[in-house]
PDB file of C-alpha atoms in Angstrom:
ATOM      1  CA  MET A   1      35.826 -28.406 -33.041  1.00 52.00           C
ATOM      2  CA  SER A   2      38.463 -26.139 -31.741  1.00 58.00           C
ATOM      3  CA  ALA A   3      41.010 -26.953 -29.129  1.00 61.00           C
ATOM      4  CA  LYS A   4      40.155 -26.767 -25.455  1.00 66.00           C
ATOM      5  CA  GLN A   5      39.045 -23.225 -24.541  1.00 64.00           C
ATOM      6  CA  HIS A   6      40.472 -21.463 -21.517  1.00 62.00           C
ATOM      7  CA  PRO A   7      37.873 -20.978 -18.793  1.00 64.00           C
ATOM      8  CA  THR A   8      36.716 -17.454 -18.078  1.00 59.00           C
ATOM      9  CA  PRO A   9      38.406 -16.127 -14.909  1.00 60.00           C
ATOM     10  CA  ARG A  10      36.002 -15.548 -12.073  1.00 63.00           C
ATOM     11  CA  PRO A  11      36.180 -13.103  -9.138  1.00 60.00           C
ATOM     12  CA  ASP A  12      37.900 -14.577  -6.110  1.00 64.00           C
ATOM     13  CA  ILE A  13      35.123 -14.866  -3.483  1.00 63.00           C
ATOM     14  CA  LEU A  14      37.510 -16.088  -0.794  1.00 71.00           C
ATOM     15  CA  GLN A  15      39.331 -12.746  -0.715  1.00 71.00           C
ATOM     16  CA  PRO A  16      37.754 -10.241   1.690  1.00 75.00           C
ATOM     17  CA  HIS A  17      36.476  -7.094  -0.070  1.00 74.00           C
ATOM     18  CA  ARG A  18      35.511  -3.663   1.140  1.00 75.00           C
ATOM     19  CA  ALA A  19      32.570  -1.525   0.188  1.00 75.00           C
ATOM     20  CA  GLY A  20      33.233   0.228  -3.099  1.00 77.00           C
ATOM     21  CA  ASP A  21      35.722  -2.357  -4.465  1.00 82.00           C
ATOM     22  CA  VAL A  22      35.308  -3.005  -8.181  1.00 85.00           C
ATOM     23  CA  GLU A  23      36.626  -6.180  -9.722  1.00 82.00           C
ATOM     24  CA  SER A  24      36.594  -6.505 -13.529  1.00 82.00           C
ATOM     25  CA  PHE A  25      36.513  -9.727 -15.440  1.00 77.00           C
ATOM     26  CA  PRO A  26      35.916 -10.524 -19.158  1.00 77.00           C
ATOM     27  CA  GLY A  27      32.239  -9.911 -19.733  1.00 77.00           C
ATOM     28  CA  GLY A  28      31.463  -7.695 -16.772  1.00 80.00           C
ATOM     29  CA  LYS A  29      32.508  -6.484 -13.378  1.00 82.00           C
ATOM     30  CA  VAL A  30      31.622  -7.068  -9.735  1.00 78.00           C
ATOM     31  CA  ILE A  31      30.954  -4.027  -7.601  1.00 79.00           C
ATOM     32  CA  TYR A  32      30.793  -4.622  -3.895  1.00 77.00           C
ATOM     33  CA  LEU A  33      28.107  -2.297  -2.478  1.00 75.00           C
ATOM     34  CA  SER A  34      27.679  -1.183   1.016  1.00 69.00           C
ATOM     35  CA  PRO A  35      27.222   2.426   1.916  1.00 62.00           C
ATOM     36  CA  ALA A  36      29.530   3.899   4.479  1.00 63.00           C
ATOM     37  CA  PRO A  37      27.671   4.690   7.704  1.00 65.00           C
ATOM     38  CA  LEU A  38      26.493   8.279   8.128  1.00 71.00           C
ATOM     39  CA  PRO A  39      28.289  10.159  10.905  1.00 76.00           C
ATOM     40  CA  THR A  40      25.790  10.821  13.638  1.00 80.00           C
ATOM     41  CA  LYS A  41      28.148  11.278  16.586  1.00 82.00           C
ATOM     42  CA  SER A  42      26.100   8.774  18.616  1.00 79.00           C
ATOM     43  CA  ALA A  43      26.788   5.228  19.672  1.00 77.00           C
ATOM     44  CA  PRO A  44      25.255   2.575  17.413  1.00 73.00           C
ATOM     45  CA  LEU A  45      22.223   0.819  18.934  1.00 76.00           C
ATOM     46  CA  ASP A  46      20.585  -2.427  17.968  1.00 73.00           C
ATOM     47  CA  PHE A  47      17.312  -2.594  19.907  1.00 73.00           C
ATOM     48  CA  ASN A  48      15.981  -5.655  18.127  1.00 69.00           C
ATOM     49  CA  GLN A  49      19.309  -7.510  18.405  1.00 70.00           C
ATOM     50  CA  ALA A  50      19.137  -8.287  14.695  1.00 75.00           C
ATOM     51  CA  ILE A  51      22.866  -7.988  14.116  1.00 76.00           C
ATOM     52  CA  GLY A  52      24.679 -11.176  15.016  1.00 74.00           C
ATOM     53  CA  GLU A  53      28.356 -10.389  14.327  1.00 76.00           C
ATOM     54  CA  VAL A  54      30.194  -7.422  12.858  1.00 77.00           C
ATOM     55  CA  ASN A  55      33.830  -7.207  11.760  1.00 78.00           C
ATOM     56  CA  ASP A  56      35.828  -5.409   9.052  1.00 74.00           C
ATOM     57  CA  ALA A  57      34.775  -7.809   6.303  1.00 74.00           C
ATOM     58  CA  TYR A  58      31.109  -8.458   6.877  1.00 74.00           C
ATOM     59  CA  LEU A  59      27.977  -7.915   8.940  1.00 74.00           C
ATOM     60  CA  ASP A  60      25.859 -10.951   9.937  1.00 76.00           C
ATOM     61  CA  PHE A  61      22.249  -9.731   9.975  1.00 75.00           C
ATOM     62  CA  GLY A  62      19.626 -11.815  11.639  1.00 71.00           C
ATOM     63  CA  GLY A  63      21.952 -14.270  13.253  1.00 64.00           C
ATOM     64  CA  SER A  64      21.076 -13.637  16.879  1.00 65.00           C
ATOM     65  CA  LEU A  65      18.699 -15.272  19.337  1.00 71.00           C
ATOM     66  CA  PRO A  66      14.975 -14.425  19.248  1.00 74.00           C
ATOM     67  CA  THR A  67      14.001 -11.277  21.030  1.00 75.00           C
ATOM     68  CA  PRO A  68      11.297 -11.163  23.789  1.00 84.00           C
ATOM     69  CA  PHE A  69       8.890  -9.628  21.206  1.00 85.00           C
ATOM     70  CA  THR A  70       9.430 -12.668  18.945  1.00 84.00           C
ATOM     71  CA  TRP A  71       8.389 -14.999  21.724  1.00 87.00           C
ATOM     72  CA  GLN A  72       5.464 -12.795  22.735  1.00 90.00           C
ATOM     73  CA  PHE A  73       4.216 -12.821  19.166  1.00 90.00           C
ATOM     74  CA  THR A  74       4.801 -16.516  18.663  1.00 89.00           C
ATOM     75  CA  LEU A  75       2.951 -17.496  21.799  1.00 89.00           C
ATOM     76  CA  GLY A  76       0.373 -14.653  21.885  1.00 91.00           C
ATOM     77  CA  ILE A  77      -1.217 -15.091  18.510  1.00 90.00           C
ATOM     78  CA  PRO A  78      -2.454 -18.684  19.130  1.00 89.00           C
ATOM     79  CA  PHE A  79      -3.687 -17.720  22.606  1.00 90.00           C
ATOM     80  CA  VAL A  80      -5.540 -14.638  21.496  1.00 90.00           C
ATOM     81  CA  SER A  81      -7.010 -16.536  18.514  1.00 89.00           C
ATOM     82  CA  PHE A  82      -8.298 -19.198  20.970  1.00 89.00           C
ATOM     83  CA  LEU A  83      -9.845 -16.526  23.217  1.00 89.00           C
ATOM     84  CA  ILE A  84     -11.625 -14.954  20.210  1.00 89.00           C
ATOM     85  CA  MET A  85     -12.997 -18.282  19.077  1.00 89.00           C
ATOM     86  CA  ALA A  86     -13.952 -19.483  22.565  1.00 89.00           C
ATOM     87  CA  LEU A  87     -15.451 -16.261  23.998  1.00 90.00           C
ATOM     88  CA  ILE A  88     -16.029 -13.405  21.554  1.00 91.00           C
ATOM     89  CA  PHE A  89     -17.405 -15.488  18.720  1.00 90.00           C
ATOM     90  CA  PRO A  90     -20.013 -17.238  20.931  1.00 92.00           C
ATOM     91  CA  THR A  91     -21.057 -14.045  22.648  1.00 91.00           C
ATOM     92  CA  PHE A  92     -21.485 -12.186  19.357  1.00 91.00           C
ATOM     93  CA  SER A  93     -23.303 -15.075  17.688  1.00 90.00           C
ATOM     94  CA  ALA A  94     -25.598 -15.775  20.608  1.00 90.00           C
ATOM     95  CA  SER A  95     -26.571 -12.102  20.832  1.00 89.00           C
ATOM     96  CA  ILE A  96     -27.557 -12.101  17.156  1.00 90.00           C
ATOM     97  CA  THR A  97     -29.429 -15.411  17.172  1.00 89.00           C
ATOM     98  CA  SER A  98     -31.189 -15.249  20.544  1.00 85.00           C
ATOM     99  CA  ASN A  99     -34.868 -14.356  20.825  1.00 87.00           C
ATOM    100  CA  SER A 100     -37.845 -15.174  23.063  1.00 86.00           C
ATOM    101  CA  GLU A 101     -37.886 -18.735  21.913  1.00 87.00           C
ATOM    102  CA  TYR A 102     -34.096 -19.343  22.089  1.00 86.00           C
ATOM    103  CA  LEU A 103     -32.631 -17.692  25.146  1.00 90.00           C
ATOM    104  CA  PHE A 104     -29.221 -16.096  25.075  1.00 90.00           C
ATOM    105  CA  LEU A 105     -27.681 -18.616  27.597  1.00 90.00           C
ATOM    106  CA  SER A 106     -28.726 -21.632  25.624  1.00 90.00           C
ATOM    107  CA  GLU A 107     -27.430 -20.124  22.341  1.00 90.00           C
ATOM    108  CA  PHE A 108     -24.215 -19.128  24.019  1.00 91.00           C
ATOM    109  CA  LYS A 109     -23.696 -22.743  25.201  1.00 92.00           C
ATOM    110  CA  ILE A 110     -24.167 -24.116  21.712  1.00 90.00           C
ATOM    111  CA  PHE A 111     -21.839 -21.544  20.121  1.00 90.00           C
ATOM    112  CA  PHE A 112     -19.314 -21.869  22.991  1.00 91.00           C
ATOM    113  CA  ASP A 113     -18.996 -25.654  22.361  1.00 91.00           C
ATOM    114  CA  VAL A 114     -18.401 -25.069  18.677  1.00 89.00           C
ATOM    115  CA  GLY A 115     -16.039 -22.116  19.208  1.00 89.00           C
ATOM    116  CA  PHE A 116     -14.078 -23.902  21.890  1.00 89.00           C
ATOM    117  CA  GLU A 117     -13.524 -26.879  19.682  1.00 88.00           C
ATOM    118  CA  ILE A 118     -12.438 -24.796  16.679  1.00 86.00           C
ATOM    119  CA  GLY A 119     -10.207 -22.647  18.921  1.00 85.00           C
ATOM    120  CA  ALA A 120      -8.540 -25.684  20.486  1.00 85.00           C
ATOM    121  CA  TRP A 121      -8.064 -27.301  17.101  1.00 85.00           C
ATOM    122  CA  GLY A 122      -6.579 -24.098  15.604  1.00 76.00           C
ATOM    123  CA  GLU A 123      -4.286 -23.486  18.587  1.00 70.00           C
ATOM    124  CA  GLY A 124      -2.678 -26.919  18.511  1.00 64.00           C
TER     125      GLY A 124
END
């Protein structure tokens, strides 16, 4: 075996870099990519509040608090799913299966009990 080999130098990740910097090392190179913003002559807007922090070295994307839409979506999907299972499913099923022998109201009650149970289980 040969003597102890010198380790391959690695790029210094602790040093801040700017977009377009190229750092060569034996076996390759690191290119720091980030396009410069296009000049639009208008103030930057972040409607979804997706950008947490911005400075000269980095941009923290997705580090902010949830937006109102996030809460509406998180709380609305289970509620709407419950309403579909508890009201729309029984109404549709009862209208299909009802006839002169089995009245709509009795069919609706049976499907409502099943749909309400499934909807409550799925919501929780």
